[in-house]
CSV table of C-alpha atoms and ligand atoms in Angstrom, one decimal:
chain,number,residue,atom,x,y,z
A,1,MET,CA,-20.9,4.5,7.3
A,2,ASP,CA,-20.0,1.3,9.1
A,3,VAL,CA,-16.6,1.5,10.8
A,4,LEU,CA,-14.6,-1.6,10.0
A,5,LEU,CA,-11.4,-0.6,11.8
A,6,SER,CA,-11.3,2.2,14.3
A,7,ALA,CA,-8.5,4.8,14.3
A,8,GLU,CA,-7.2,3.3,17.6
A,9,ARG,CA,-7.0,-0.2,16.1
A,10,ILE,CA,-5.2,1.0,13.1
A,11,GLN,CA,-2.7,3.0,15.1
A,12,ALA,CA,-2.0,0.1,17.4
A,13,ARG,CA,-1.3,-2.2,14.4
A,14,VAL,CA,0.9,0.3,12.6
A,15,GLY,CA,3.0,0.5,15.8
A,16,GLU,CA,3.3,-3.3,15.8
A,17,LEU,CA,4.3,-3.3,12.1
A,18,ALA,CA,6.9,-0.6,12.8
A,19,ARG,CA,8.5,-2.7,15.6
A,20,GLN,CA,8.6,-5.8,13.4
A,21,ILE,CA,10.1,-3.9,10.5
A,22,ALA,CA,12.7,-2.1,12.7
A,23,GLU,CA,13.7,-5.5,14.1
A,24,ASP,CA,14.0,-7.2,10.7
A,25,TYR,CA,16.2,-4.5,9.1
A,26,HIS,CA,18.2,-4.2,12.2
A,27,GLY,CA,19.7,-0.7,11.7
A,28,GLN,CA,20.3,-1.2,8.0
A,29,PRO,CA,19.5,1.7,5.6
A,30,LEU,CA,16.0,1.4,4.2
A,31,THR,CA,14.1,3.2,1.4
A,32,ILE,CA,10.4,3.1,1.8
A,33,VAL,CA,8.6,3.6,-1.5
A,34,GLY,CA,4.9,4.5,-1.2
A,35,VAL,CA,2.4,4.0,-4.0
A,36,LEU,CA,0.5,7.3,-4.6
A,37,THR,CA,-2.0,8.3,-3.4
A,38,GLY,CA,-3.5,5.6,-1.1
A,39,SER,CA,-0.4,4.8,0.8
A,40,LEU,CA,0.3,8.4,2.1
A,41,ILE,CA,-1.4,8.2,5.5
A,42,PHE,CA,-0.1,4.7,6.3
A,43,LEU,CA,3.4,5.9,5.2
A,44,ALA,CA,3.3,9.0,7.3
A,45,ASP,CA,2.3,7.1,10.4
A,46,LEU,CA,4.7,4.3,9.9
A,47,VAL,CA,7.9,6.2,9.1
A,48,ARG,CA,7.5,8.3,12.3
A,49,ARG,CA,7.7,5.2,14.3
A,50,LEU,CA,10.6,3.7,12.5
A,51,ASP,CA,14.0,4.2,14.1
A,52,LEU,CA,16.1,3.3,11.0
A,53,PRO,CA,18.3,5.3,8.6
A,54,LEU,CA,15.5,6.0,6.2
A,55,ARG,CA,14.7,7.5,2.8
A,56,ILE,CA,11.3,8.0,1.3
A,57,GLY,CA,10.3,7.5,-2.3
A,58,LEU,CA,7.0,7.8,-4.1
A,59,LEU,CA,5.7,6.3,-7.3
A,60,GLN,CA,2.4,6.5,-9.1
A,61,ALA,CA,0.8,3.6,-10.9
A,62,SER,CA,-2.5,3.5,-12.6
A,63,SER,CA,-4.1,0.4,-14.1
A,64,TYR,CA,-6.7,0.5,-16.8
A,65,ARG,CA,-9.2,-2.2,-16.7
A,66,GLY,CA,-11.9,-0.7,-18.9
A,67,ALA,CA,-12.8,-1.8,-22.4
A,68,VAL,CA,-10.1,0.5,-23.9
A,69,THR,CA,-7.0,-1.3,-22.7
A,70,ALA,CA,-6.1,-4.8,-21.6
A,71,PRO,CA,-7.2,-5.7,-18.1
A,72,GLY,CA,-4.5,-5.1,-15.5
A,73,GLU,CA,-2.3,-3.1,-17.8
A,74,LEU,CA,-0.2,-0.9,-15.6
A,75,ARG,CA,1.3,2.4,-16.3
A,76,VAL,CA,4.0,3.5,-13.9
A,77,GLY,CA,4.1,7.3,-13.7
A,78,PRO,CA,7.2,9.5,-13.3
A,79,ASP,CA,8.6,8.2,-10.1
A,80,LEU,CA,10.3,10.1,-7.3
A,81,VAL,CA,12.5,7.3,-6.0
A,82,PRO,CA,16.0,8.2,-4.8
A,83,ASP,CA,18.8,6.0,-5.9
A,84,VAL,CA,18.2,2.6,-4.3
A,85,ARG,CA,21.4,0.8,-5.4
A,86,GLY,CA,22.9,-0.9,-2.4
A,87,ARG,CA,19.9,-0.3,-0.2
A,88,HIS,CA,16.9,-2.3,1.0
A,89,VAL,CA,13.5,-1.3,-0.4
A,90,LEU,CA,10.1,-1.6,1.2
A,91,LEU,CA,7.3,-1.0,-1.2
A,92,LEU,CA,4.3,0.3,0.7
A,93,ASP,CA,0.6,0.4,-0.4
A,94,ASP,CA,-2.8,0.8,1.3
A,95,ILE,CA,-4.4,-2.4,0.1
A,96,LEU,CA,-3.6,-5.6,-1.7
A,97,ASP,CA,-6.7,-6.5,-3.7
A,98,THR,CA,-6.0,-8.4,-6.9
A,99,GLY,CA,-2.2,-7.8,-6.7
A,100,GLN,CA,-2.1,-6.5,-10.3
A,101,THR,CA,-0.7,-3.1,-9.2
A,102,LEU,CA,2.0,-4.3,-6.7
A,103,ALA,CA,3.4,-7.2,-8.7
A,104,PRO,CA,4.7,-5.2,-11.6
A,105,LEU,CA,5.9,-2.5,-9.2
A,106,VAL,CA,8.0,-5.1,-7.4
A,107,ARG,CA,9.6,-6.0,-10.8
A,108,HIS,CA,10.1,-2.3,-11.6
A,109,LEU,CA,11.9,-1.7,-8.3
A,110,ARG,CA,14.1,-4.8,-8.6
A,111,ASP,CA,15.3,-3.4,-12.0
A,112,LEU,CA,16.7,-0.4,-10.1
A,113,GLY,CA,19.3,-2.6,-8.4
A,114,PRO,CA,18.4,-2.6,-4.7
A,115,LEU,CA,19.7,-5.1,-2.2
A,116,SER,CA,16.2,-6.4,-1.6
A,117,VAL,CA,12.6,-5.5,-2.3
A,118,ARG,CA,9.9,-6.4,0.3
A,119,VAL,CA,6.2,-5.4,0.3
A,120,ALA,CA,4.1,-4.0,3.1
A,121,VAL,CA,0.3,-3.3,2.9
A,122,LEU,CA,-2.0,-2.2,5.6
A,123,LEU,CA,-4.9,-4.2,4.3
A,124,ARG,CA,-5.4,-7.4,2.4
A,125,LYS,CA,-8.7,-8.4,0.8
A,126,VAL,CA,-9.4,-12.1,1.5
A,127,GLY,CA,-9.8,-14.3,-1.6
A,128,ARG,CA,-9.2,-11.5,-4.2
A,129,GLN,CA,-5.6,-12.1,-5.3
A,130,THR,CA,-5.2,-13.1,-8.9
A,131,VAL,CA,-1.4,-12.6,-8.9
A,132,VAL,CA,0.9,-14.6,-6.6
A,133,LEU,CA,2.2,-12.0,-4.1
A,134,GLU,CA,2.7,-12.6,-0.4
A,135,PRO,CA,3.1,-9.3,1.4
A,136,ASP,CA,6.1,-9.5,3.8
A,137,TYR,CA,4.1,-7.3,6.2
A,138,PHE,CA,0.4,-6.7,6.4
A,139,GLY,CA,-1.9,-5.1,8.9
A,140,PHE,CA,-5.3,-6.6,8.6
A,141,ASP,CA,-7.2,-9.1,6.5
A,142,ILE,CA,-10.5,-7.6,5.5
A,143,PRO,CA,-13.6,-9.0,3.8
A,144,ASN,CA,-14.3,-8.3,0.2
A,145,ALA,CA,-16.1,-5.0,0.5
A,146,PHE,CA,-15.2,-1.5,-0.8
A,147,VAL,CA,-13.6,0.4,2.0
A,148,VAL,CA,-12.6,4.1,2.4
A,149,GLY,CA,-10.6,6.1,4.8
A,150,TYR,CA,-7.0,6.1,6.1
A,151,GLY,CA,-5.8,6.9,2.6
A,152,LEU,CA,-8.3,4.9,0.7
A,153,ASP,CA,-10.7,6.8,-1.5
A,154,TYR,CA,-13.9,6.6,-3.5
A,155,ASN,CA,-13.6,9.1,-6.4
A,156,ASP,CA,-10.6,10.7,-4.5
A,157,GLU,CA,-12.7,11.5,-1.5
A,158,TYR,CA,-12.7,10.1,2.1
A,159,ARG,CA,-8.9,9.6,2.3
A,160,ASN,CA,-8.7,11.8,5.3
A,161,LEU,CA,-11.0,9.7,7.6
A,162,PRO,CA,-8.8,8.5,10.5
A,163,TYR,CA,-10.7,5.2,10.5
A,164,LEU,CA,-11.6,2.6,7.8
A,165,ALA,CA,-15.3,2.4,6.8
A,166,VAL,CA,-17.3,0.3,4.4
A,167,LEU,CA,-18.8,2.4,1.6
A,168,PRO,CA,-22.6,1.7,1.6
A,169,THR,CA,-23.0,1.5,-2.2
A,170,ALA,CA,-20.2,-1.0,-2.4
A,171,GLY,CA,-21.1,-2.5,-5.7
A,172,ALA,CA,-21.3,0.8,-7.6
A,173,ALA,CA,-18.0,2.0,-6.0
A,174,GLU,CA,-16.2,-1.2,-7.0
A,175,ALA,CA,-17.3,-0.6,-10.6
A,176,ALA,CA,-16.3,3.0,-10.7
A,177,ARG,CA,-13.0,2.8,-8.9
A,178,ASP,CA,-9.6,3.7,-10.2
A,179,THR,CA,-6.4,2.7,-8.5
A,180,ARG,CA,-4.7,6.0,-7.8
B,1,LIG,P1,-5.0,-4.3,-7.0
B,1,LIG,O1,-4.1,-3.9,-8.1
B,1,LIG,O2,-6.3,-5.0,-7.5
B,1,LIG,O3,-4.4,-5.1,-5.9
B,1,LIG,O4,-5.6,-3.0,-6.4
B,1,LIG,C1,-4.9,-2.2,-5.6
B,1,LIG,C2,-5.4,-0.8,-5.6
B,1,LIG,O5,-6.8,-0.7,-5.9
B,1,LIG,C3,-5.2,-0.1,-4.3
B,1,LIG,O6,-3.9,0.5,-4.3
B,1,LIG,C4,-6.3,0.8,-4.2
B,1,LIG,O7,-5.9,2.1,-4.7
B,1,LIG,C5,-7.4,0.3,-5.0
B,1,LIG,N1,-8.4,-0.4,-4.2
B,1,LIG,C6,-8.6,-1.8,-4.1
B,1,LIG,N2,-9.6,-2.0,-3.2
B,1,LIG,C7,-10.1,-0.8,-2.7
B,1,LIG,C8,-11.1,-0.5,-1.8
B,1,LIG,O8,-11.8,-1.3,-1.2
B,1,LIG,N3,-11.2,0.9,-1.5
B,1,LIG,C9,-10.4,1.8,-2.1
B,1,LIG,N4,-9.5,1.5,-3.0
B,1,LIG,C10,-9.3,0.2,-3.3
B,2,LIG,MG1,-3.8,2.8,-4.5
């Protein structure tokens, strides 16, 4: 597979993001909420570099875009988010593609009464967003290809690759993908 981002480049960028986030929150308590499953590797690397009073939450979201349900309809699974009232929340995902997953999750988290909700993604696919959502932090802009590794999967495989690679059968993968 063609390597798009090496492990070294990803690690360096995650370090920069951690410095930026730590500076912005300035010692204030933060809850990082990762979207399962793709954000796990990014989350694990990022939080270990964050010197802040930190809690971690997780939530699951699946969107159904097949013929059966309306496009973009999102189901938020049982979430494992500790009480966020009076705390800042940073929603974390692997990739911002159309934005249809993250936009409703931001609304969901706002309803829980936090001080603020910001969004961090490692990757952003250029020219794919159908929903207005500016991530407050993002690692890399990438071209519109189907990518795997560093948490991102194809049929739930390849998440463990330490680098990001372009899947050769990109067209087929795009058609078959789900968003977990
Ligand atoms: P969105 O709702 O269209 O923004 O899609 C976001 C979700 O789709 C991500 O959380 C990923 O799980 C998945 N996704 C989008 N693009 C890719 C990709 O290139 N590889 C693997 N998963 C992807
Ligand atoms: Mg995902």
